[in-house]
Tab-separated table of C-alpha atoms in Angstrom:
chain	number	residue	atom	x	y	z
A	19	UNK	CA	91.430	77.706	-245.145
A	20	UNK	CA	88.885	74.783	-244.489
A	21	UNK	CA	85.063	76.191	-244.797
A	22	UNK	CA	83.042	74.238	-243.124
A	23	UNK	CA	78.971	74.745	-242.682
A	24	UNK	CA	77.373	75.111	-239.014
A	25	UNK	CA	75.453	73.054	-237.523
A	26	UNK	CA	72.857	73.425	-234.260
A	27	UNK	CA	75.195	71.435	-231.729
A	28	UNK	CA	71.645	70.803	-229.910
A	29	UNK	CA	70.724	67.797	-232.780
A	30	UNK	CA	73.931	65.901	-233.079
A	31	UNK	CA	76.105	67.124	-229.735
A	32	UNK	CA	80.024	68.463	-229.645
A	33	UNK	CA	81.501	65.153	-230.473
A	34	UNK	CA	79.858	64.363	-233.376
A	35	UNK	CA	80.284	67.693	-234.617
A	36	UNK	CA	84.422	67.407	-233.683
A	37	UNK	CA	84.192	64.442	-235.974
A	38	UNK	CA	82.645	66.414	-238.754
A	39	UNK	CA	84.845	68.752	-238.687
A	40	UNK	CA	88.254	66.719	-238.425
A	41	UNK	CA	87.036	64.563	-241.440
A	42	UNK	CA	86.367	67.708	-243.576
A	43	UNK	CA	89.930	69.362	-242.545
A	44	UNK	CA	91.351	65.854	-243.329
A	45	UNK	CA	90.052	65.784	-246.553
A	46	UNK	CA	91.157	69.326	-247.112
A	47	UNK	CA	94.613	68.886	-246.012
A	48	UNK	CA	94.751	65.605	-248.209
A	49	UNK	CA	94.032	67.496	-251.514
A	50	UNK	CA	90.930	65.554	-252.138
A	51	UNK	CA	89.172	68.744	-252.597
A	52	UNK	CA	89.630	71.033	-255.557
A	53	UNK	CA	89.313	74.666	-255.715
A	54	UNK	CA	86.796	74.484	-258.231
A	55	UNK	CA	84.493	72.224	-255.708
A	56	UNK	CA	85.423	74.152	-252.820
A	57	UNK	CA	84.248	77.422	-254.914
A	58	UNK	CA	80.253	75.052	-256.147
A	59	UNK	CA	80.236	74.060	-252.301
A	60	UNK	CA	80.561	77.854	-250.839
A	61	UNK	CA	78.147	78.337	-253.978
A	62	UNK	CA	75.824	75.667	-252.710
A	63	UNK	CA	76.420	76.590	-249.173
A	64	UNK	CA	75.358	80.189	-249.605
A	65	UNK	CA	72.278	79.562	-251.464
A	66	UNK	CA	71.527	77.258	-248.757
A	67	UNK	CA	71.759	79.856	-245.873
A	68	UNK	CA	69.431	82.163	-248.348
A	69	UNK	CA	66.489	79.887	-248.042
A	70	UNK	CA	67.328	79.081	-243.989
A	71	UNK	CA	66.722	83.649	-243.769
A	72	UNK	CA	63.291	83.017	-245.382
A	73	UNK	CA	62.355	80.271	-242.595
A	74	UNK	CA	59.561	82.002	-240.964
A	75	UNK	CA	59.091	80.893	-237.024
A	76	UNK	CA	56.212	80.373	-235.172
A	77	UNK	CA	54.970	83.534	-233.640
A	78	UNK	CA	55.612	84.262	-229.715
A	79	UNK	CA	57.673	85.965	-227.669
A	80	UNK	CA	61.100	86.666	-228.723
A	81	UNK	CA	63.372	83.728	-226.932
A	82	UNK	CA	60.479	81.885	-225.747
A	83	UNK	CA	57.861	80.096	-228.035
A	84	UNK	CA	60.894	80.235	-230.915
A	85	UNK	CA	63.649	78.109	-231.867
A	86	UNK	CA	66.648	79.416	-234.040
A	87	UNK	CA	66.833	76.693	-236.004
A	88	UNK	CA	63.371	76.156	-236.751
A	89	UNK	CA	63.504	72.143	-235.629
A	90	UNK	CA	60.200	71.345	-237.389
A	91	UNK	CA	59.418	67.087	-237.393
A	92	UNK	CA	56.807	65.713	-240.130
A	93	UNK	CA	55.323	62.955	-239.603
A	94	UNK	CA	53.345	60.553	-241.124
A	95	UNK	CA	49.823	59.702	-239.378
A	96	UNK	CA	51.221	55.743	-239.205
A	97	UNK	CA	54.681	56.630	-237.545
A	98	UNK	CA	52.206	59.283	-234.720
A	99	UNK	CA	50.071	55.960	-234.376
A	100	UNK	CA	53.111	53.823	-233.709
A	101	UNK	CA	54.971	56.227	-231.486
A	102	UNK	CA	51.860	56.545	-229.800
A	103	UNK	CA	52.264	60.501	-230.038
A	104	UNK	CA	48.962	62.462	-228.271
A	105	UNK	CA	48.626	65.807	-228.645
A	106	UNK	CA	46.788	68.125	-225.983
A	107	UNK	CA	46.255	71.634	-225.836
A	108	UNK	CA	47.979	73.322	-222.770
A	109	UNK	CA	44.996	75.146	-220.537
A	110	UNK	CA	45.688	76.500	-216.950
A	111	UNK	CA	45.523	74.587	-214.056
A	112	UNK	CA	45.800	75.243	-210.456
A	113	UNK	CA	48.393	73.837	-208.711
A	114	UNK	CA	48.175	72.896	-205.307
A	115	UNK	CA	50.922	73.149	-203.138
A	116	UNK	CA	52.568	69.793	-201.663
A	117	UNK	CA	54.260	69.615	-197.825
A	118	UNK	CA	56.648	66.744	-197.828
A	119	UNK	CA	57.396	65.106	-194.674
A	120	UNK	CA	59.511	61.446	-193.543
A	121	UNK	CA	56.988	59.016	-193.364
A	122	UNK	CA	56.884	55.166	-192.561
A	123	UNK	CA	55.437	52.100	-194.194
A	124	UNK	CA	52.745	50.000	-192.036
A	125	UNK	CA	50.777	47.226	-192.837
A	126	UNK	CA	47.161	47.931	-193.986
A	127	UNK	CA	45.404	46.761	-190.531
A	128	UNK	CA	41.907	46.187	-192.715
A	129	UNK	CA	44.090	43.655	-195.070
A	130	UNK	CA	45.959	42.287	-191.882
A	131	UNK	CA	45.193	39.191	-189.290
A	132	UNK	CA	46.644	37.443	-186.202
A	133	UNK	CA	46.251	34.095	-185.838
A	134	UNK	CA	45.125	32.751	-181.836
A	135	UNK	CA	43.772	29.910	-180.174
A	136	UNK	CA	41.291	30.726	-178.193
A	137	UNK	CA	41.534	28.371	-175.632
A	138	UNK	CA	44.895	26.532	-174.385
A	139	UNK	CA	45.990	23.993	-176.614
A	140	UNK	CA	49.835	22.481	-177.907
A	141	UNK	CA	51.124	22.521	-181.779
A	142	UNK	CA	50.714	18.941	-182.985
A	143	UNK	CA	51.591	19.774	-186.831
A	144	UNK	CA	52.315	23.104	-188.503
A	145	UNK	CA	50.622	23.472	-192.232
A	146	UNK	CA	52.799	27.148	-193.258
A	147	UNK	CA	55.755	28.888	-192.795
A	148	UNK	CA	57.459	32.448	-192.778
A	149	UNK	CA	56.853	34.223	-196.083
A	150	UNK	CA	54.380	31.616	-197.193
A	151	UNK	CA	51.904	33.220	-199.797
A	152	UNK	CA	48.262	31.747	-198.025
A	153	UNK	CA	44.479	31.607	-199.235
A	154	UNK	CA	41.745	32.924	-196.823
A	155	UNK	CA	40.551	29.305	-195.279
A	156	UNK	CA	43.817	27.849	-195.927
A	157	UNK	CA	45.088	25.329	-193.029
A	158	UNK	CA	47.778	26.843	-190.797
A	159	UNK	CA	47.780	24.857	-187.862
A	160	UNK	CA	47.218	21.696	-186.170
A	161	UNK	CA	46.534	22.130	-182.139
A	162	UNK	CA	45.276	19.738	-179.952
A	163	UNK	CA	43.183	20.365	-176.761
A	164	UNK	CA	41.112	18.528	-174.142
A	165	UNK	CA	38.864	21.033	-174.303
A	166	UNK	CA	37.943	20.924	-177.898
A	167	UNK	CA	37.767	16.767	-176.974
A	168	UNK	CA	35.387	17.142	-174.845
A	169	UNK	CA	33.328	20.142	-176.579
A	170	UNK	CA	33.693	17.153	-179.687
A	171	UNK	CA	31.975	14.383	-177.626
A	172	UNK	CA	29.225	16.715	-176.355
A	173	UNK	CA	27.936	17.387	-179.980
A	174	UNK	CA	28.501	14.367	-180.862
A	175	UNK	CA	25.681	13.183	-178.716
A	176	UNK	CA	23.651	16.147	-178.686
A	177	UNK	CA	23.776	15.999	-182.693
A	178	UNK	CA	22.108	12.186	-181.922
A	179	UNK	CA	20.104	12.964	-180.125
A	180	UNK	CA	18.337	16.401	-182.384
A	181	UNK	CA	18.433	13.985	-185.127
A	182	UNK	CA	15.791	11.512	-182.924
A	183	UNK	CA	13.790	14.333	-182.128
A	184	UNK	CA	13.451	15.157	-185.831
A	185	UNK	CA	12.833	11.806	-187.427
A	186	UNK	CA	10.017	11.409	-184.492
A	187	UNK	CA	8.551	14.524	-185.144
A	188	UNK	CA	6.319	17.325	-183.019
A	189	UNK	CA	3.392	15.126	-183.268
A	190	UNK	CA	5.012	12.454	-181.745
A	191	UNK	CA	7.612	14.426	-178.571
A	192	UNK	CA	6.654	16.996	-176.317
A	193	UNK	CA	7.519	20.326	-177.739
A	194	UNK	CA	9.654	21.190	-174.856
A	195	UNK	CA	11.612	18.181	-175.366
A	196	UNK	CA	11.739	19.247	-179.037
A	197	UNK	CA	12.967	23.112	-178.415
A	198	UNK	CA	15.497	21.487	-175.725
A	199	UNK	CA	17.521	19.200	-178.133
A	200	UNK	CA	17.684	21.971	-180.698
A	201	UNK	CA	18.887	24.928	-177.848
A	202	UNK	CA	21.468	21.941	-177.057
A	203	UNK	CA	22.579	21.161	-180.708
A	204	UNK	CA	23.119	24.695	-181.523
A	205	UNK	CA	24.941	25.412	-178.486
A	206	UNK	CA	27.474	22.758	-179.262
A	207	UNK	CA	28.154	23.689	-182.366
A	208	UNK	CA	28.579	27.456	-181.174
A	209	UNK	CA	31.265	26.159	-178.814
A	210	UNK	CA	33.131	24.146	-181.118
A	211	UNK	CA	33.078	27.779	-183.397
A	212	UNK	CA	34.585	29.678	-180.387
A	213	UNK	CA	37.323	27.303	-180.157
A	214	UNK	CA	37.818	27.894	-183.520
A	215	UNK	CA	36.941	25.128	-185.525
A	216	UNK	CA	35.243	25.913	-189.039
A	217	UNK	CA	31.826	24.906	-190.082
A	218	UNK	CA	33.614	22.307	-192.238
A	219	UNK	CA	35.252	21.096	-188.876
A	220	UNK	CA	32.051	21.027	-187.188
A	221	UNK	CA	29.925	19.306	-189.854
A	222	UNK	CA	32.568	16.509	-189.411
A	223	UNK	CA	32.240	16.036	-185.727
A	224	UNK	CA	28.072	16.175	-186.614
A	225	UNK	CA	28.275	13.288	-189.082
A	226	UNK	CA	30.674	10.931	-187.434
A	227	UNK	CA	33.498	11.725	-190.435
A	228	UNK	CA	36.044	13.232	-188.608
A	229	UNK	CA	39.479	12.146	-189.687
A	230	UNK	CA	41.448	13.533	-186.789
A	231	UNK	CA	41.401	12.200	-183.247
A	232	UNK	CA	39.075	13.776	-180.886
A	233	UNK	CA	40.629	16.848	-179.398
A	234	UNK	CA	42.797	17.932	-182.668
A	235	UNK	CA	41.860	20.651	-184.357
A	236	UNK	CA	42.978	23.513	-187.194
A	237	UNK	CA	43.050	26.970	-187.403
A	238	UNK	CA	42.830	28.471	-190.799
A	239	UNK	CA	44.070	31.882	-192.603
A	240	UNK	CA	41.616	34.374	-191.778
A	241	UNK	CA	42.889	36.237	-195.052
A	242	UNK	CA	44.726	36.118	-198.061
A	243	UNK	CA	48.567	37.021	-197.487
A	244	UNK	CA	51.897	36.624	-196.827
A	245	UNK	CA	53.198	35.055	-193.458
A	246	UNK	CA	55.363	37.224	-191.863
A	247	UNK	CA	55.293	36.091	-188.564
A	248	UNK	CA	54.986	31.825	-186.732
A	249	UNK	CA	56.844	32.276	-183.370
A	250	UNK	CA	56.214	28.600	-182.224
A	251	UNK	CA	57.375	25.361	-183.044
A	252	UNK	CA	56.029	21.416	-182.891
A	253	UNK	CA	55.024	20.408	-179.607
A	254	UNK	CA	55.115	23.992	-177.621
A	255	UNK	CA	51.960	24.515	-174.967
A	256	UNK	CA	50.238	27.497	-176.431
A	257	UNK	CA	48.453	29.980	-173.940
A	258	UNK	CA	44.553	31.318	-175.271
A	259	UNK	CA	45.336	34.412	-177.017
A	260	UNK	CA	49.299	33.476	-177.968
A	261	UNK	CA	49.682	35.356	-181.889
A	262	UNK	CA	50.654	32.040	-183.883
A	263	UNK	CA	50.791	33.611	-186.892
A	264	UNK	CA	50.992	37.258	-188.540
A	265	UNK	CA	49.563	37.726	-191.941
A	266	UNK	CA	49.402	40.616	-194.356
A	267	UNK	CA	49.024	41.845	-198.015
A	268	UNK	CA	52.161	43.284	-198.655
A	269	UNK	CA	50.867	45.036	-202.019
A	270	UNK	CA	48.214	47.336	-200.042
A	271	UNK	CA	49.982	49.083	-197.402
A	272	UNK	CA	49.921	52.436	-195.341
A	273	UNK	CA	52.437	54.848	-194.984
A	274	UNK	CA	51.743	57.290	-191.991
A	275	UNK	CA	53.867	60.584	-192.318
A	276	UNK	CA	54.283	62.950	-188.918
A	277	UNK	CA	53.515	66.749	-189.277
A	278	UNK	CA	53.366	69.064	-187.521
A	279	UNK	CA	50.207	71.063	-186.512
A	280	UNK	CA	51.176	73.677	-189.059
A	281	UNK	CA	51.311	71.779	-191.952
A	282	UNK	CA	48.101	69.086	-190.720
A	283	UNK	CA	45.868	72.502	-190.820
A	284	UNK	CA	46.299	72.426	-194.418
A	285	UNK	CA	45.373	68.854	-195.256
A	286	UNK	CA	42.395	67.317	-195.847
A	287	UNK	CA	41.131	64.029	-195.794
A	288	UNK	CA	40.924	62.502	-199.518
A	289	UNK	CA	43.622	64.777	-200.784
A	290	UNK	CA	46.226	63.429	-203.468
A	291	UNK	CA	49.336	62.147	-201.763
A	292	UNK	CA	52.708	60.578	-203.577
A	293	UNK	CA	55.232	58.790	-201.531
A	294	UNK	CA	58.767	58.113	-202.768
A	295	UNK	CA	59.985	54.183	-202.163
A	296	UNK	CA	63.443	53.895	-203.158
A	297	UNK	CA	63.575	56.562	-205.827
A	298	UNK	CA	60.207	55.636	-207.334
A	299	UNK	CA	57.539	57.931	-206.592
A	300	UNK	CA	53.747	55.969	-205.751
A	301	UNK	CA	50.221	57.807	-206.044
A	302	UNK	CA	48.283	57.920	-202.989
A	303	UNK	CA	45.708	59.052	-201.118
A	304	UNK	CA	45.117	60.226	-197.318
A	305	UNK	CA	42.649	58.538	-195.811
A	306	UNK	CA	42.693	59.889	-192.309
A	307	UNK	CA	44.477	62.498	-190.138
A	308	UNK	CA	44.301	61.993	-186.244
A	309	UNK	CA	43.226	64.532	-184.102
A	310	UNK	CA	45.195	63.916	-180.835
A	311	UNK	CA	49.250	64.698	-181.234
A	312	UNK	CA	51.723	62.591	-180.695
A	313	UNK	CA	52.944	62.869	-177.234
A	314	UNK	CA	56.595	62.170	-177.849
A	315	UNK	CA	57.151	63.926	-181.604
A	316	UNK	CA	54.795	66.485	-180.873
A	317	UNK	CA	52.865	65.493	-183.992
A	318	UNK	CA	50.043	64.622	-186.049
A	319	UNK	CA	50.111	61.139	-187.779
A	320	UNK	CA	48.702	60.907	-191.078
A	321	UNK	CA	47.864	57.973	-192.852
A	322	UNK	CA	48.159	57.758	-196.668
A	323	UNK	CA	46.800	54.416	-198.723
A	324	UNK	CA	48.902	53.584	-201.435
A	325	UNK	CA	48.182	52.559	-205.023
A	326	UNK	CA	49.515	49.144	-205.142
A	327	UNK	CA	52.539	48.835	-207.974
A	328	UNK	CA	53.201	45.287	-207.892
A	329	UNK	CA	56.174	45.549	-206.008
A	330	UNK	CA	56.804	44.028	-202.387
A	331	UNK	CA	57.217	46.707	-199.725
A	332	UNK	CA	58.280	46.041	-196.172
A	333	UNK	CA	56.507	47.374	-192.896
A	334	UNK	CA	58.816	49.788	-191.321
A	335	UNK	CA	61.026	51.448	-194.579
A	336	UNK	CA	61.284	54.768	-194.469
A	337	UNK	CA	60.085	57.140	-197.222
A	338	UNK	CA	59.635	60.761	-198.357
A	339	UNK	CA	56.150	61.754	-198.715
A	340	UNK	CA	54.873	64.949	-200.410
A	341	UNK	CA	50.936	65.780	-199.857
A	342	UNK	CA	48.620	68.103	-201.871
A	343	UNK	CA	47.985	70.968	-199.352
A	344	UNK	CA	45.143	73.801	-199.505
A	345	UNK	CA	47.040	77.168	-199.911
A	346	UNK	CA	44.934	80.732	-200.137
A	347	UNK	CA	48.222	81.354	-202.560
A	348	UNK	CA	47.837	79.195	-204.825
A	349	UNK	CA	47.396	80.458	-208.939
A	350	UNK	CA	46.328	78.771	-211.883
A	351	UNK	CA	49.615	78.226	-214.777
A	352	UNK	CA	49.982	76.340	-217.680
A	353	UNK	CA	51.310	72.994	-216.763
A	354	UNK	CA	52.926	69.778	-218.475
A	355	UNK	CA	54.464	66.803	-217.223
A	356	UNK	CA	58.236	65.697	-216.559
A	357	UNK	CA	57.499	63.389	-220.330
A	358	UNK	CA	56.170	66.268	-222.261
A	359	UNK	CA	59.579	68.214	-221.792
A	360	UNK	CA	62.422	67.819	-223.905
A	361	UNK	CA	66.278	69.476	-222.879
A	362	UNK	CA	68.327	70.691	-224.900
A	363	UNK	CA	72.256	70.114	-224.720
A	364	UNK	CA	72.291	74.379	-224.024
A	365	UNK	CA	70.365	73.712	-221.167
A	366	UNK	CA	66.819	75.455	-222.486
A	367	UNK	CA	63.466	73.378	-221.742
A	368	UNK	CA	61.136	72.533	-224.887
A	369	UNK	CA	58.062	71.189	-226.008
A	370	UNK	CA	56.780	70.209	-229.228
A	371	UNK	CA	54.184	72.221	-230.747
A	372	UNK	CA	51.922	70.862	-233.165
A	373	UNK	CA	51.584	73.081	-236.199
A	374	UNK	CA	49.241	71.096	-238.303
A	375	UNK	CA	48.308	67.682	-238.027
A	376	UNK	CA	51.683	65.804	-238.355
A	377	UNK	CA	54.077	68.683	-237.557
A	378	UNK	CA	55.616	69.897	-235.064
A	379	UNK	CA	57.775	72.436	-234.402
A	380	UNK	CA	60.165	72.381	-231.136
A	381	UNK	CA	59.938	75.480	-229.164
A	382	UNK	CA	61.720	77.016	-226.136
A	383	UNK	CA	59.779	77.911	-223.208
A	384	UNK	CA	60.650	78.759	-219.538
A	385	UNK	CA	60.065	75.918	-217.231
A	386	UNK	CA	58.561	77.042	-213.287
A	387	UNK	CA	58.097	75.184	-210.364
A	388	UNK	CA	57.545	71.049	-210.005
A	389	UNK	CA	54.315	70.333	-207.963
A	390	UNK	CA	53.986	66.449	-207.536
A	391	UNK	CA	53.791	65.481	-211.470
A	392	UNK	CA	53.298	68.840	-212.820
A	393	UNK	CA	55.246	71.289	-214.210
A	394	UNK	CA	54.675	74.759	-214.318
A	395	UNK	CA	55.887	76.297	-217.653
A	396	UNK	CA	55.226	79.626	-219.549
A	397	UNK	CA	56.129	81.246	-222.940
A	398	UNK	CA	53.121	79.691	-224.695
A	399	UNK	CA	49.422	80.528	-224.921
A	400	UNK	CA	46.727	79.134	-223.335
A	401	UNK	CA	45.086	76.690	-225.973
A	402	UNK	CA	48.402	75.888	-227.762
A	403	UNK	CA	48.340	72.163	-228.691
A	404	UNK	CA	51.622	70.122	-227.907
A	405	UNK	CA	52.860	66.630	-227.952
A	406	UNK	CA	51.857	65.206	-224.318
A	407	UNK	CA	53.349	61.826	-225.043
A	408	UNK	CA	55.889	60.802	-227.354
A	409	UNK	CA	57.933	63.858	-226.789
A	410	UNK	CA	61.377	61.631	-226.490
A	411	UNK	CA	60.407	60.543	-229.652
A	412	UNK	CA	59.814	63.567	-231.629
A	413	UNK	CA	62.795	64.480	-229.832
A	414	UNK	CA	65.269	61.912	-231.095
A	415	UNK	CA	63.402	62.015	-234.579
A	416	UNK	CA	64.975	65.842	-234.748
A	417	UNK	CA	67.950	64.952	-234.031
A	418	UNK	CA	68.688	61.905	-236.040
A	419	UNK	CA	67.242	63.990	-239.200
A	420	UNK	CA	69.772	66.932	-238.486
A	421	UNK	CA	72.899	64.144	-238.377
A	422	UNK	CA	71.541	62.963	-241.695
A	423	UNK	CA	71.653	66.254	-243.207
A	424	UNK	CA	75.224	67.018	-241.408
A	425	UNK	CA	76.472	63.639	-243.484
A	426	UNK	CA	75.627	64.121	-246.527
């Protein structure tokens, strides 16, 4: 009968262990094998088992904080550096519990602008377009006005005349003639700003240098952003107030979940938030809860700041949102994250323990509930020091070692 030794199915996995065991029966069926190395193998495999009874496993509770095999991984202190293995010692934690709601992505209204004339004017050239990445005091627009052509002649001649009064001096004009061409300089200039012109715009008109015709003007990006909205086009008569352009940063954004008074008791402003966009989970933070419901939900809206991620995110997706809450109920537990936790192919959670510096031993324990990033976990003590990062590591490590020894 073919003898063949076990193997834990949780390093290598049933198929390579079917292989293993087809190419020994093969070989025994073949009459490669014979008796007298069959007999030094079950020799060599019984002393072998001898010294696996003698393995002595980290103390715990039976089940949890043990494991059968005793999967222990040395390492040398240049591989831990290179794997970028940490090790942290587990301590309790209180973990707060998180209400997840539907929530909505809106532009961050501090990193947002409209772009307006503020007096009637018509689109003589436009300088960006939809989706256009822009600089704060970047040209948009071209408009032209008579207005503005007018406003440009004024301080044109009250700039003249203030720079008369200045050459002549005090000594020389009245001082009411003096304080009247400044009141009128600086009032020309402020009306040329409420139109919208720049101080660059201005300064032209003050000099003589202007390079446009009288009456043209431009409006410039307020911020930095994308465009995302320019409902005109070349030639159009443009009302005071009419929104030329929308721009945003698209890598700050809100989202603003809805819940209900229940839940909004137990949130508080500053609170950590996460908000899942398209599988991916984001940190957060909320940043303000209203205090008037919603009159057609029957809700409170809550507005969470995300941390940007370098990803482009679109006003109006939906997304799940889960925020910290402040429950009376809520207990202190050791806790890892979802990195730190290695499965097993029989479906028990582990961790790596460290044993001494450069080993460590994989042990079972019993994994709780997920809160945000955490995981609740128990069968070890308080104080026990396991592998926080580089768990997948250690993890593969183990196994490739145990197919080594299955080959040989």
């Amino acid at each position: 009968m073919t003898r063949f030794r076990a193997v834990s199915l949780s390093m290598i996995g049933w198929g390579a262990a079917v292989l293993v065991i087809t190419a020994l029966t093969s070989l025994d069926a073949a009459g490669q094998l014979t008796r007298d190395e069959r007999d030094h193998a079950d020799s060599h495999e019984a002393g072998h088992d001898d010294h696996q009874d003698h393995d002595e496993p980290v103390s715990g509770q039976a089940g949890y904080g043990e494991k059968a095999e005793g999967g222990v991984v040395e390492l040398s202190p240049e591989s831990i550096q290179a794997a970028d293995i940490h090790v942290t010692a587990l301590k309790s934690e209180l973990l707060p519990e998180f209400i997840s709601a539907p929530g909505e992505i809106q532009l961050n209204q501090y990193r947002s602008a409209e772009v307006t004339p503020l007096i009637d004017a018509v689109v003589v050239k436009r300088h960006a377009r939809l989706g256009d990445k822009v600089k704060a005091g970047q040209p948009l627009i071209t408009l032209a006005s008579i207005e503005v052509a007018a406003a440009q002649g004024e301080l044109r001649i009250v700039a003249n005349e203030w720079q008369r009064m200045r050459r002549l001096g005090r000594g020389v004009v009245s001082a009411k003639r003096f304080v009247q061409a400044r009141v009128a300089y600086e009032q020309g200039r402020l009306k040329l700003s409420a139109y919208g012109l720049d101080n660059k715009q201005i300064n032209a008109v003050v000099t003589g240098r202007i390079k446009v015709a009288l009456g043209r003007f431009q409006l410039n990006a307020p911020v930095s952003g994308t465009v995302l909205r320019d409902d005109f086009h070349v030639g159009q008569h443009i009302k005071a107030g009419y929104s030329l352009f929308l721009i945003a940063d698209e890598h700050r954004f809100w989202v603003q979940a809805n819940l209900t008074p229940l839940q909004a008791d137990h949130i508080e402003v500053g609170v950590p938030a996460q908000v899942s966009i398209g599988g991916y989970w984001n940190e957060g933070m909320v940043i303000q809860k209203h205090h008037i419901l919603n009159e057609q939900t029957r809700t409170i809206p809550v507005r969470i700041a995300v941390t940007p991620d370098g990803k482009h995110h679109h006003a109006g997706e939906f997304v799940q949102v889960a925020i910290a809450a402040q429950m009376d109920n809520a207990k202190h537990t050791l806790a890892v994250t979802e990195s730190d936790l290695v499965h097993e192919e029989e479906g028990n959670w582990t961790v790596f323990v460290e044993l001494k510096p450069g080993h460590f031993k994989q042990t079972r324990i019993h994994r709780g509930t997920t809160r945000g990033k955490k995981i609740a976990i128990s069968g070890l003590a308080e104080g026990t020091p396991v592998a926080t990062e580089g768990a997948f590591y250690l993890g593969a490590e183990l196994a490739k070692r145990g197919f080594e020894i299955l080959s040989r």
